Short mmCIF file of C-alpha atoms in Angstrom, two decimals:
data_model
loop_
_atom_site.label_atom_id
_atom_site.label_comp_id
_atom_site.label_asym_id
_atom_site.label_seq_id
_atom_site.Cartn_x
_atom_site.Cartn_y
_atom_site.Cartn_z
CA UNK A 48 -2.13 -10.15 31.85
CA UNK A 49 0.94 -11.42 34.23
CA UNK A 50 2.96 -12.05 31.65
CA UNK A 51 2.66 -8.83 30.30
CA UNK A 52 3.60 -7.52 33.90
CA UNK A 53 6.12 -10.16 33.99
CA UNK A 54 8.11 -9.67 30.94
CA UNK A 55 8.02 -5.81 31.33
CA UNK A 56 9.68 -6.36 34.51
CA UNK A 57 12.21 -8.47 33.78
CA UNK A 58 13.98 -11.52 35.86
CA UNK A 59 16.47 -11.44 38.09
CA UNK A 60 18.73 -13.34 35.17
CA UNK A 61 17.90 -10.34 32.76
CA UNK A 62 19.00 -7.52 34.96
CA UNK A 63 22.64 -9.31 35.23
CA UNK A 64 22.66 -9.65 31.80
CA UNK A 65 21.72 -5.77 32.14
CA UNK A 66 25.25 -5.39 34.48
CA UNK A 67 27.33 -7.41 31.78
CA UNK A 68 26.38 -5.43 28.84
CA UNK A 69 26.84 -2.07 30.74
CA UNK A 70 30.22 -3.36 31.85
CA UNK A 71 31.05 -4.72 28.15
CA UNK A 72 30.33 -1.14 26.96
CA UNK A 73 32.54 0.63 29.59
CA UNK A 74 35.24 -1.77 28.82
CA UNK A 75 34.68 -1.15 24.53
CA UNK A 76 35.26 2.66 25.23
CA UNK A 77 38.45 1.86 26.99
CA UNK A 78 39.64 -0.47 24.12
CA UNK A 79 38.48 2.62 21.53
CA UNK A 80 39.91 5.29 22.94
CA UNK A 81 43.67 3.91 24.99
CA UNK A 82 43.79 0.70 23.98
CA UNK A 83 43.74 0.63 20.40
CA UNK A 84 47.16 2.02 18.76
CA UNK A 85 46.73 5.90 16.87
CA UNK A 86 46.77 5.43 12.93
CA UNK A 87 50.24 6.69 11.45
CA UNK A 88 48.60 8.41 8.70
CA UNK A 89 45.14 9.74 9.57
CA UNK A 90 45.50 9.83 13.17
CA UNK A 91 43.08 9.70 15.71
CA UNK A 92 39.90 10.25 13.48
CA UNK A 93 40.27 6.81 12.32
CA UNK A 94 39.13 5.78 16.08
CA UNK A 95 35.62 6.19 14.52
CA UNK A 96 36.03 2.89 12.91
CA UNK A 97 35.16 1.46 16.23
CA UNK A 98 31.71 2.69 15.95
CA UNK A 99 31.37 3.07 11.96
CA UNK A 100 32.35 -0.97 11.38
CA UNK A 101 29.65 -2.63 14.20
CA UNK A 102 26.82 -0.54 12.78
CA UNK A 103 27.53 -1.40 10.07
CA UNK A 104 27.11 -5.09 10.81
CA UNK A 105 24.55 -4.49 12.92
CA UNK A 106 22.48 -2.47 10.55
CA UNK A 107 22.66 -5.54 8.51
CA UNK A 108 21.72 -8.08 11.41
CA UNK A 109 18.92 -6.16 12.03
CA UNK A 110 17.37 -6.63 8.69
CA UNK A 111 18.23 -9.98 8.92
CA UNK A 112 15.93 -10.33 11.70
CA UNK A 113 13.42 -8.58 9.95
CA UNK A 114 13.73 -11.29 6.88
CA UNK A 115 13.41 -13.91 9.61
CA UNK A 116 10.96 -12.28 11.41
CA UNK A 117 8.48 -11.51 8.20
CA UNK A 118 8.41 -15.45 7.11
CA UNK A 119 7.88 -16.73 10.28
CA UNK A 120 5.48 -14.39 10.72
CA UNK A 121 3.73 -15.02 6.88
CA UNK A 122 4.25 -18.87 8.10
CA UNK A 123 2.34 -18.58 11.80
CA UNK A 124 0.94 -15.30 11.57
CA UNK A 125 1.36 -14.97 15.27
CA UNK A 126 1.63 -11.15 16.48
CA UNK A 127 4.79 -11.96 18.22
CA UNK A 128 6.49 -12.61 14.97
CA UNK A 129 5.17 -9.16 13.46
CA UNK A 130 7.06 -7.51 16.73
CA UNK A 131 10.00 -8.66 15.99
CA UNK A 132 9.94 -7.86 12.64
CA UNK A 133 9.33 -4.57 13.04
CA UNK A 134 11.41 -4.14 15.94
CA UNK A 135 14.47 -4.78 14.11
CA UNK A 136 13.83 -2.92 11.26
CA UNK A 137 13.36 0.29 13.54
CA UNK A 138 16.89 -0.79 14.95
CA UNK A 139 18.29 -1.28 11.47
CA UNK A 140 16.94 2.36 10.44
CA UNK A 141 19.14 3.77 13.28
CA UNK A 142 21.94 1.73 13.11
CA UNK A 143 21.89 2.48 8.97
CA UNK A 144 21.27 6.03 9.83
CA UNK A 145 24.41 6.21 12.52
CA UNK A 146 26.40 4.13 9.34
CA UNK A 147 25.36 7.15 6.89
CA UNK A 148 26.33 9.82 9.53
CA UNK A 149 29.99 8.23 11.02
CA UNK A 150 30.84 7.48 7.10
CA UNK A 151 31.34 10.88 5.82
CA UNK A 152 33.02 11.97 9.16
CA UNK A 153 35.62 9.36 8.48
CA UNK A 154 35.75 9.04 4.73
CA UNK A 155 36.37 13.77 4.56
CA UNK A 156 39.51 13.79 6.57
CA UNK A 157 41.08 10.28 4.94
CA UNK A 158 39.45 10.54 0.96
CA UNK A 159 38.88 14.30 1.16
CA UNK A 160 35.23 13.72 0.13
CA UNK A 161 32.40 13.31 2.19
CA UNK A 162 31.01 10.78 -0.16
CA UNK A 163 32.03 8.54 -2.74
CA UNK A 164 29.21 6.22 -4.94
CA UNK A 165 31.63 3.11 -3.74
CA UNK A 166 29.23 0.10 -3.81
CA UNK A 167 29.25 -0.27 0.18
CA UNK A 168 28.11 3.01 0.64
CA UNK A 169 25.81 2.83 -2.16
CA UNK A 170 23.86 -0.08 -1.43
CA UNK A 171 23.52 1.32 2.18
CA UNK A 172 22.00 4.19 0.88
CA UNK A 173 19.48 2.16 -1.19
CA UNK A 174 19.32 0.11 1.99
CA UNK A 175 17.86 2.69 4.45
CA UNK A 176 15.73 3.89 1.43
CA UNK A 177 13.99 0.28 1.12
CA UNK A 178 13.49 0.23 5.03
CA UNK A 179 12.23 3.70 5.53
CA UNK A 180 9.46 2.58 2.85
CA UNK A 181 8.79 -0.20 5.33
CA UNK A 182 8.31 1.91 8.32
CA UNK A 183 6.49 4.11 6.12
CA UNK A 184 3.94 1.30 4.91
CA UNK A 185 3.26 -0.09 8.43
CA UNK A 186 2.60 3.70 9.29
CA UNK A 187 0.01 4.12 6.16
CA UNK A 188 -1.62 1.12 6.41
CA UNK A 189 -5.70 0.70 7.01
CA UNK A 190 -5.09 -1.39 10.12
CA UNK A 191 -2.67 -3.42 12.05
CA UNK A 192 -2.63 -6.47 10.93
CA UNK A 193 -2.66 -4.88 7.31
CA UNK A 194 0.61 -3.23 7.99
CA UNK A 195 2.26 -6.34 9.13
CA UNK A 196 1.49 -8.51 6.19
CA UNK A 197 2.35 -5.55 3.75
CA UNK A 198 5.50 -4.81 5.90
CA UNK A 199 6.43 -8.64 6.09
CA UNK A 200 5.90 -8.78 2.33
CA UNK A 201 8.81 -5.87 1.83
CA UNK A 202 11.08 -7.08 4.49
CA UNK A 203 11.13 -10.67 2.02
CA UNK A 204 11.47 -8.58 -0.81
CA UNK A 205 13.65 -6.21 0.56
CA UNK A 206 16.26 -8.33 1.75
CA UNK A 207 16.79 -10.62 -1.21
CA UNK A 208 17.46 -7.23 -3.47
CA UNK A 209 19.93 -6.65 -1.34
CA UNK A 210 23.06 -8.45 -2.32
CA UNK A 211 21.76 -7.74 -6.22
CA UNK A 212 21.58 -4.08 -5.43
CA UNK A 213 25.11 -4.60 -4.37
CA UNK A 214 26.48 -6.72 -7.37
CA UNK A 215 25.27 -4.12 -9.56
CA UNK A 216 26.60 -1.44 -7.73
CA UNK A 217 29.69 -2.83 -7.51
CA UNK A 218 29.96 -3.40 -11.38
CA UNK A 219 29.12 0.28 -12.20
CA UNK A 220 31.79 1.70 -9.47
CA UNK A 221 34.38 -0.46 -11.64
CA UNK A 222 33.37 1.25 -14.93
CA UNK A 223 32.97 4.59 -13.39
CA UNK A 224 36.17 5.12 -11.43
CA UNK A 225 36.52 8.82 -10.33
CA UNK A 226 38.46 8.51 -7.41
CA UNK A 227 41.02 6.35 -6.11
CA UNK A 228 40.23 5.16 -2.65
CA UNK A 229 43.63 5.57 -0.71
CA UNK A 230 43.61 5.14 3.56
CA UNK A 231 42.99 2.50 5.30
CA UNK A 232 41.30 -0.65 3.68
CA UNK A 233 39.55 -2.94 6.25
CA UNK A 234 40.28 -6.30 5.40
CA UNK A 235 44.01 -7.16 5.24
CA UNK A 236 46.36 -4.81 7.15
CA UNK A 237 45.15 -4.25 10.70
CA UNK A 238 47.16 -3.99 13.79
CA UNK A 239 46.27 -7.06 15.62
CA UNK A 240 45.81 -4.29 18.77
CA UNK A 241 43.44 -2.85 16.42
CA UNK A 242 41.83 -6.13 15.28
CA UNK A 243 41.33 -7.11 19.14
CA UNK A 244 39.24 -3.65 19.88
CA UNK A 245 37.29 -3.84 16.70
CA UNK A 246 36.56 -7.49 17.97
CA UNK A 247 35.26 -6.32 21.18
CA UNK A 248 33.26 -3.45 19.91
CA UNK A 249 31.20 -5.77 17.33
CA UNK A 250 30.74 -8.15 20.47
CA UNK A 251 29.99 -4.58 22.59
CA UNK A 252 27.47 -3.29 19.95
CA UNK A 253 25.91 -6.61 19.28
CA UNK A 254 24.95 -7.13 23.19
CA UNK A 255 23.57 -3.63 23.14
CA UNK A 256 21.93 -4.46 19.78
CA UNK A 257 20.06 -7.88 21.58
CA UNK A 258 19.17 -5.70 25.28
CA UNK A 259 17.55 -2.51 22.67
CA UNK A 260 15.52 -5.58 20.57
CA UNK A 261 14.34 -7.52 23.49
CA UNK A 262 13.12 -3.99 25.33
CA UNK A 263 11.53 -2.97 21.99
CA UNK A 264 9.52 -6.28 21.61
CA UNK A 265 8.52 -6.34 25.18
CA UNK A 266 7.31 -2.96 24.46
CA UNK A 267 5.06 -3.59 21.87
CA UNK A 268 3.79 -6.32 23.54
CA UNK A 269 2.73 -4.10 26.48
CA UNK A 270 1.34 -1.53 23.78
CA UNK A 271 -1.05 -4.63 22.32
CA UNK A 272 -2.27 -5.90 25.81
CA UNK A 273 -3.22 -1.96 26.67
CA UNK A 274 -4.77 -1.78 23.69
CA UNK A 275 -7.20 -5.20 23.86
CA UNK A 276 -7.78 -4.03 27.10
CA UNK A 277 -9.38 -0.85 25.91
CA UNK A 278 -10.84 -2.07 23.31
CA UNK A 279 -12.84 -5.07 25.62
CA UNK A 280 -13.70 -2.07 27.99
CA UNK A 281 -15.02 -0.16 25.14
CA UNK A 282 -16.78 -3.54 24.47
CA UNK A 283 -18.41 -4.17 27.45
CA UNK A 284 -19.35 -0.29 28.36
CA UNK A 285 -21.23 -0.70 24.76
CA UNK A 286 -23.06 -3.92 25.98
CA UNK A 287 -24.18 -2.20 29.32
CA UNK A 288 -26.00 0.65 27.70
CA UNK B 257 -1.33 -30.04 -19.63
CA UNK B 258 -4.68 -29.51 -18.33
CA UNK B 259 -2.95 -27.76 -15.37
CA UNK B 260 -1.02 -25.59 -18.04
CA UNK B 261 -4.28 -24.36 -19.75
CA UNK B 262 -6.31 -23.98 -16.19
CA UNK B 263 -3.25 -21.63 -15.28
CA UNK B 264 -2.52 -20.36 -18.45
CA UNK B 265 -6.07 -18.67 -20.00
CA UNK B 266 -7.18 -17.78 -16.55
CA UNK B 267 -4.06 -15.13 -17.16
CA UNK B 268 -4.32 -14.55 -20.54
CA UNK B 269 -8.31 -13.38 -19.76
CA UNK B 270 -7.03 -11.01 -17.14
CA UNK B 271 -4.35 -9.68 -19.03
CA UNK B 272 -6.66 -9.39 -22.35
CA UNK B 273 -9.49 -7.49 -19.96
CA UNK B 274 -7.01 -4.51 -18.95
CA UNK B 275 -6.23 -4.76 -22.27
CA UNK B 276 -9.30 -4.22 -23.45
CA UNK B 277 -10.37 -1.38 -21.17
CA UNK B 278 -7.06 0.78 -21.88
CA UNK B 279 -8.09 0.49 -25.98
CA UNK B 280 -11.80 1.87 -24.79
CA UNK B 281 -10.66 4.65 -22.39
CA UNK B 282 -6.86 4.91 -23.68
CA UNK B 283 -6.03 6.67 -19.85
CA UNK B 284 -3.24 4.86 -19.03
CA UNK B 285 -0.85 4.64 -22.24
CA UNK B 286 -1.85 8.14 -22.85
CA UNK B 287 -1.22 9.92 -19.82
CA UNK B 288 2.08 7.99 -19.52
CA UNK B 289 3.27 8.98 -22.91
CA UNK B 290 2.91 12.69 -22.44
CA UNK B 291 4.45 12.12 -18.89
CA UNK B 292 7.01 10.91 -20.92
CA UNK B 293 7.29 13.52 -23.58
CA UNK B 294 7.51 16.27 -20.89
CA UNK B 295 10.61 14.53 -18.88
CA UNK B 296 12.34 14.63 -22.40
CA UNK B 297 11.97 18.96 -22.64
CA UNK B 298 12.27 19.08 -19.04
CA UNK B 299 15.64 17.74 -19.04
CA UNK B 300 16.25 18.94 -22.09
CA UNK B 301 16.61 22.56 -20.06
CA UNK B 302 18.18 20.82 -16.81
CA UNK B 303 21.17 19.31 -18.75
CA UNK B 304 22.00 21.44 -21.68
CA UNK B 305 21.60 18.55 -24.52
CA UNK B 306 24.31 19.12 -27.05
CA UNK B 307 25.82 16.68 -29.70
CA UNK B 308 29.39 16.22 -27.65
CA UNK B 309 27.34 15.40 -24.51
CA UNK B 310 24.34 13.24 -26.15
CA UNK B 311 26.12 9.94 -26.06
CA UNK B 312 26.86 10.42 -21.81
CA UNK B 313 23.72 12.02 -20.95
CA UNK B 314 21.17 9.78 -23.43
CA UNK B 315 20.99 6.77 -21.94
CA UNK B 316 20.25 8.03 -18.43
CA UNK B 317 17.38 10.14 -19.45
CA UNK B 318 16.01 7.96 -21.38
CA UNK B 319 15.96 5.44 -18.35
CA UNK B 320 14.39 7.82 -16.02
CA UNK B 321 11.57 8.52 -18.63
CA UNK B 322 10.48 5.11 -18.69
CA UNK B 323 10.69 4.12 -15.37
CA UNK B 324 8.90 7.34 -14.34
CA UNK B 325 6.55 6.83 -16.57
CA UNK B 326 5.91 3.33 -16.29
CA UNK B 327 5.51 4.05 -12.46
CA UNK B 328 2.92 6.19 -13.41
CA UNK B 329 1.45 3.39 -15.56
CA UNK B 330 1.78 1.10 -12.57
CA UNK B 331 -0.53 2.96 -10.49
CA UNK B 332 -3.23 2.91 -12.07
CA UNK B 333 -3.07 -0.67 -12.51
CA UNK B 334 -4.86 -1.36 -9.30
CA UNK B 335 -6.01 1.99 -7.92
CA UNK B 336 -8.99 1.25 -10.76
CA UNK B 337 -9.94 -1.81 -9.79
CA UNK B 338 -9.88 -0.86 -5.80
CA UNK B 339 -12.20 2.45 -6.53
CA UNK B 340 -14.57 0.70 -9.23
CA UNK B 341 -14.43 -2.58 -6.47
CA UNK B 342 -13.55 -5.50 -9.46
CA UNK B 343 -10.92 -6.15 -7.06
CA UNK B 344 -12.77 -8.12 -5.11
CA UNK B 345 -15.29 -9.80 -8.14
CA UNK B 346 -11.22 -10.72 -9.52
CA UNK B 347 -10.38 -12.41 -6.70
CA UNK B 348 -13.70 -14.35 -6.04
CA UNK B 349 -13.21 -15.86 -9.57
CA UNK B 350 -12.02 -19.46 -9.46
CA UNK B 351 -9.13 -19.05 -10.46
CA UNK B 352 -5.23 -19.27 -8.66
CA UNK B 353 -3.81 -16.19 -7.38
CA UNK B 354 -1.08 -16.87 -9.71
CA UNK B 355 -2.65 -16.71 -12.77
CA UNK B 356 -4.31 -13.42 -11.25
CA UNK B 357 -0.77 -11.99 -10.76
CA UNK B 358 0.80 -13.29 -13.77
CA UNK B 359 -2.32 -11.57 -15.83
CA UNK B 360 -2.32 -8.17 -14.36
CA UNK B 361 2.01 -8.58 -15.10
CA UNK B 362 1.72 -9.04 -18.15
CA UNK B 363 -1.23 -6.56 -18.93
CA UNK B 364 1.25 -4.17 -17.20
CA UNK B 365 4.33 -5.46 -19.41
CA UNK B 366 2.61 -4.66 -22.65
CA UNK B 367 1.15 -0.99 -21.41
CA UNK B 368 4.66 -0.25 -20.45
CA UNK B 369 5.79 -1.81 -24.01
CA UNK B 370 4.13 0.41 -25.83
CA UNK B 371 5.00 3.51 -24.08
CA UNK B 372 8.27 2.60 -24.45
CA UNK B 373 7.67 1.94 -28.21
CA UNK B 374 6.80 4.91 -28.53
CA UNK B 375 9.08 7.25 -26.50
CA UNK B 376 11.75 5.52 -28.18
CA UNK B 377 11.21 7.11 -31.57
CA UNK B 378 10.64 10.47 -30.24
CA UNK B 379 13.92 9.84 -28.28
CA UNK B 380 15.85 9.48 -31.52
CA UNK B 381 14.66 11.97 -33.71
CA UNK B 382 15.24 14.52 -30.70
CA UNK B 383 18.97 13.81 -29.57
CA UNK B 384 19.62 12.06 -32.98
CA UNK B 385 21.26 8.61 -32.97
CA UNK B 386 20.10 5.69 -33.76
CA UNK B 387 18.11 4.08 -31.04
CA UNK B 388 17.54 0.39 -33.08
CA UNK B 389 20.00 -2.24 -31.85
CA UNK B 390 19.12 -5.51 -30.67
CA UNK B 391 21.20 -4.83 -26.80
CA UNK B 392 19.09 -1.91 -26.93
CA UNK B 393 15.99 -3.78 -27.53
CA UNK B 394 17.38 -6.62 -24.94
CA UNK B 395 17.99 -4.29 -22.18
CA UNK B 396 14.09 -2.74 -22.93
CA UNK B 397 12.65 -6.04 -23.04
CA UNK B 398 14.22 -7.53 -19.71
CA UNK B 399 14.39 -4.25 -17.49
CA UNK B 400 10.61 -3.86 -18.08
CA UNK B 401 9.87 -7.42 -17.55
CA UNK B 402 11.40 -6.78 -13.86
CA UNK B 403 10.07 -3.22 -13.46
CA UNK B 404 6.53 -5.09 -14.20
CA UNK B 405 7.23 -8.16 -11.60
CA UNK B 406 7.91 -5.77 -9.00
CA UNK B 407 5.92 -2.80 -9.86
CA UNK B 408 2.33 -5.70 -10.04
CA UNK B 409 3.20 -6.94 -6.56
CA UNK B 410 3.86 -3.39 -5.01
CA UNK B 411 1.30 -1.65 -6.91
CA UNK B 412 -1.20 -4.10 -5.20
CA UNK B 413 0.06 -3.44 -1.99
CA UNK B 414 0.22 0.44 -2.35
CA UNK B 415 -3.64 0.61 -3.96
CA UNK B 416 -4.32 -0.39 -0.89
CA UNK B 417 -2.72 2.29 1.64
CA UNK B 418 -3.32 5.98 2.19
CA UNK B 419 -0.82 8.43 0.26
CA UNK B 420 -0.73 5.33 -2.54
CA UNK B 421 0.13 7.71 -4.87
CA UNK B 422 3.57 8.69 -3.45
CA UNK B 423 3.87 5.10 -1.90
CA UNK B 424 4.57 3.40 -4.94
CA UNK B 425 7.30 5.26 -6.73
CA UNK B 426 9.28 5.03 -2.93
CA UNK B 427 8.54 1.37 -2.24
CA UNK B 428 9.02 0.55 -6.25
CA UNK B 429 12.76 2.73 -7.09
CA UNK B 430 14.87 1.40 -4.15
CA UNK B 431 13.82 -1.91 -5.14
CA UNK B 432 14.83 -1.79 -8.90
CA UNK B 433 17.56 -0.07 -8.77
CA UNK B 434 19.89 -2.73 -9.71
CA UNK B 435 17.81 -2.90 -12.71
CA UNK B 436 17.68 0.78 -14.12
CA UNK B 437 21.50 0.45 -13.38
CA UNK B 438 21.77 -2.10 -15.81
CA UNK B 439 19.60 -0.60 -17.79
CA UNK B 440 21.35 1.98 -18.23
CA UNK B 441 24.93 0.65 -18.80
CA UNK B 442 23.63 -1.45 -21.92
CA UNK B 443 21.85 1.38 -23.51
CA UNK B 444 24.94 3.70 -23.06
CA UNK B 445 26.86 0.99 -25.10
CA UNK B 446 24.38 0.45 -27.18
CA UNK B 447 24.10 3.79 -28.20
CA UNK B 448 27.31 5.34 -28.17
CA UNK B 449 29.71 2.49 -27.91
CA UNK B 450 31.83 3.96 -25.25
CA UNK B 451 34.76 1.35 -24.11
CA UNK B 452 32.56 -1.14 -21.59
CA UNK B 453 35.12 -2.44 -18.51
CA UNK B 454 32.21 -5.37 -17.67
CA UNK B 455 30.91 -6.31 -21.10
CA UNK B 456 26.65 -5.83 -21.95
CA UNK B 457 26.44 -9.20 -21.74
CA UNK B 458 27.12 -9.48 -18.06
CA UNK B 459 24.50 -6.62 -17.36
CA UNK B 460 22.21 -8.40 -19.53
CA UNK B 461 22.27 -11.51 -16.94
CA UNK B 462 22.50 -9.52 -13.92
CA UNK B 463 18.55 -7.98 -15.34
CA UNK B 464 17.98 -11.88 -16.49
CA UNK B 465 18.73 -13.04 -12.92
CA UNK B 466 16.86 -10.09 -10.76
CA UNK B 467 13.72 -10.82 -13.19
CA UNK B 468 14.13 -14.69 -12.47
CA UNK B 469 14.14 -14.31 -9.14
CA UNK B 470 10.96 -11.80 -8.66
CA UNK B 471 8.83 -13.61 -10.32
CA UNK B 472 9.44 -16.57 -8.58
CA UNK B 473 9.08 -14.77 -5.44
CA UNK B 474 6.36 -11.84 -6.23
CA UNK B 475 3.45 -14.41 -7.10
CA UNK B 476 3.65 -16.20 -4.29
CA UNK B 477 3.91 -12.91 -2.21
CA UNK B 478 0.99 -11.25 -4.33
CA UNK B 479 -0.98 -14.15 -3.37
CA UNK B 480 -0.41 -12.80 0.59
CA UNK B 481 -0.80 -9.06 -0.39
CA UNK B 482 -4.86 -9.85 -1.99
CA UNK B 483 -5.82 -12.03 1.23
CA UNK B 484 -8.95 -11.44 3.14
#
């Protein structure tokens, strides 16, 4: 039971880690919005890049983790294992979410379409899809421990279709070419200014991405110990009678 | 090669038992092929079939009539054995998970087969050209190999959830999507020829490699799904 306590409260250590983060954010919104040089063609909409790039990465961390997570926890079957799996994956399903939103916010006023069947934004769409099914399986399961080995199972499964989803994808977009992509492209030509605040975004998002997963784990793990408690209560007020 | 039989017939038994029980009840192939049928006059209305548009819009309705209806196929696959409880007498045999798996595949890869065999036909005389060549056949052969190694595994899992009905067809399309893509690029050069950028042949191994790699992975994660 004290470590539930514990790790719900937090050290000392953790709360300054808190401070950094907090500060790390402040200093990404100063870096996104004065630092970073306005775009000579689109102008300031392509600011959103600071947001739209580390979600995207981060959307992709997360269901890393969740691979990770599901064959350790296929491997030890150890609960912990199972909250980290799932953890992540609810953090990838925002992050993917935020990815799908910022996209066509960006893409309307620089490709003058909301949305293009590009292979990025393709296989991001098929991503979300395979990890709402996840949340969706852990949520229609019999019981817990059910839902994690069905859940672990997709998260394997789901990851490795990945970069074939985005292969094929990719092929199809080159036989189907409607539209010319013009605008910015991300990998060559960026204003090192622009490089540096993109770098410290990613670093910004992935520090917030680490302080939401470690809060969500500790969570769950509270959840559990509530939950054994009531059940041993319900246990022994059974024996009494 | 004693290994090889012991893994082999084991499969072959399960595989010739759902067999078996579709030829006495005929539920499965039947239900699927009318399915299948219907999607064909359904979309016949929602596109507008003509002769100018047959060669574009062919291909991807004949895709989404097998893979809807092979979905369909799918579910029954283990929603029968969970209600009528052979589930469990299946898994008590002694016998590897594996073979288990690799029978109930296969037994799924021949229902699927045949419903394809026969919407094929139907698919031809209706929007008229000729639905015989061998990338066709390729394309039919390998896509439903990988629609079966993924749609055993997750058919498994879903017979065993609430709302399996709708759980299947959302955990199974995400997943093959790289394959009906595929799918559907050879059979739209197969059938009318149009000028291919990335040749048949290269969709033809992408299929090849996303049906190598699930059924290395989908036994051994089948094996996981039937635990306990």
């Amino acid at each position: 039971m004290a470590s539930v306590a514990n790790s719900a409260r937090g050290g000392l250590r953790w709360n300054i880690a808190l401070v950094a983060m907090a500060a790390v954010m402040v200093a990404n919104m100063f870096f996104t919005f004065m630092f970073a040089p306005t775009e000579a063609t689109s102008g300031h909409v392509q600011r959103i890049m600071y947001i739209h790039v580390p979600m995207a990465w981060l959307a992709f961390l997360a269901f890393f983790v969740v691979f990770c997570g599901s064959i350790m926890y296929l491997w030890k079957r150890t609960a912990k294992w199972d909250d980290l799996a799932s953890s992540a994956a609810e953090l990838g399903i925002i992050f993917t979410t935020l990815v799908l939103i910022t996209g066509p916010i960006w893409a309307k006023p620089t490709w003058g379409v909301w949305w293009t069947w590009d292979a990025r934004l393709t296989s991001t769409l098929v991503l979300w899809l395979i990890y709402v099914g996840y949340l969706m399986l852990r949520a229609y399961s019999a019981n817990r421990s059910q839902g994690a080995r069905f859940s672990a199972v997709l998260g394997i499964v789901g990851f490795i279709d990945v970069p074939i989803v985005y292969f094929a994808v990719d092929w199809w977009r080159t036989q189907h070419q409607r539209l010319v992509l013009g605008g910015l492209s991300l990998e060559g030509d960026l204003h090192p200014d622009m490089r540096l605040a993109l770098l410290v975004s990613v670093i910004a998002f992935t520090l917030l991405f680490g302080f939401l997963l470690r809060q969500r784990v500790s969570l769950k793990r509270v959840e559990r110990g509530v939950r054994e408690m009531r059940e041993d209560a319900e246990f022994m007020a059974e024996g009494q009678r | 090669m004693k290994t090889v039989v012991e893994f082999v017939r084991p499969a072959l038994l399960v595989a010739w038992k759902d067999v078996l029980l579709e030829l006495r009840n005929r539920e499965v192939v039947a239900t699927a092929l009318v399915f299948g049928v219907m999607l064909v006059v359904i979309f016949n209305f929602a596109l507008n079939i003509t002769p100018e548009t047959v060669d574009v819009l062919a291909p991807g309705v004949l895709w989404v009539a097998f893979s809807f209806a092979g979905v369909l196929a799918m579910s029954r696959a283990f929603v029968a054995e969970k209600e009528e409880g052979t589930l469990d007498a299946l898994l008590l045999c002694p016998v590897s998970r594996d073979s288990i798996y690799f029978g109930k595949m296969l037994a799924m890869f021949i229902f699927m087969v045949v419903i394809e065999a026969a919407l094929l036909p139907i698919f031809a005389v209706f929007f008229d050209f000729s639905a015989f060549s061998a990338t066709l056949l390729g394309a039919i052969v390998l896509a439903t190999l990988g629609f079966a190694a993924v749609g055993t595994l997750f058919a498994a899992v879903a017979a065993n959830v609430r709302s399996r009905e709708i759980m299947l067809p959302i955990l199974f399309f995400p997943l093959v999507s790289p394959v009906i893509i595929g799918a559907v690029e050879t059979s739209g050069a197969a059938i009318g020829g149009s000028g291919a950028v990335v040749s048949t042949g290269r969709w033809l191994q992408l299929i090849a490699v996303f049906d190598a790699v699930f059924l290395v992975v989908c036994p051994w994660l089948f094996s996981i799904v039937v635990e306990e």
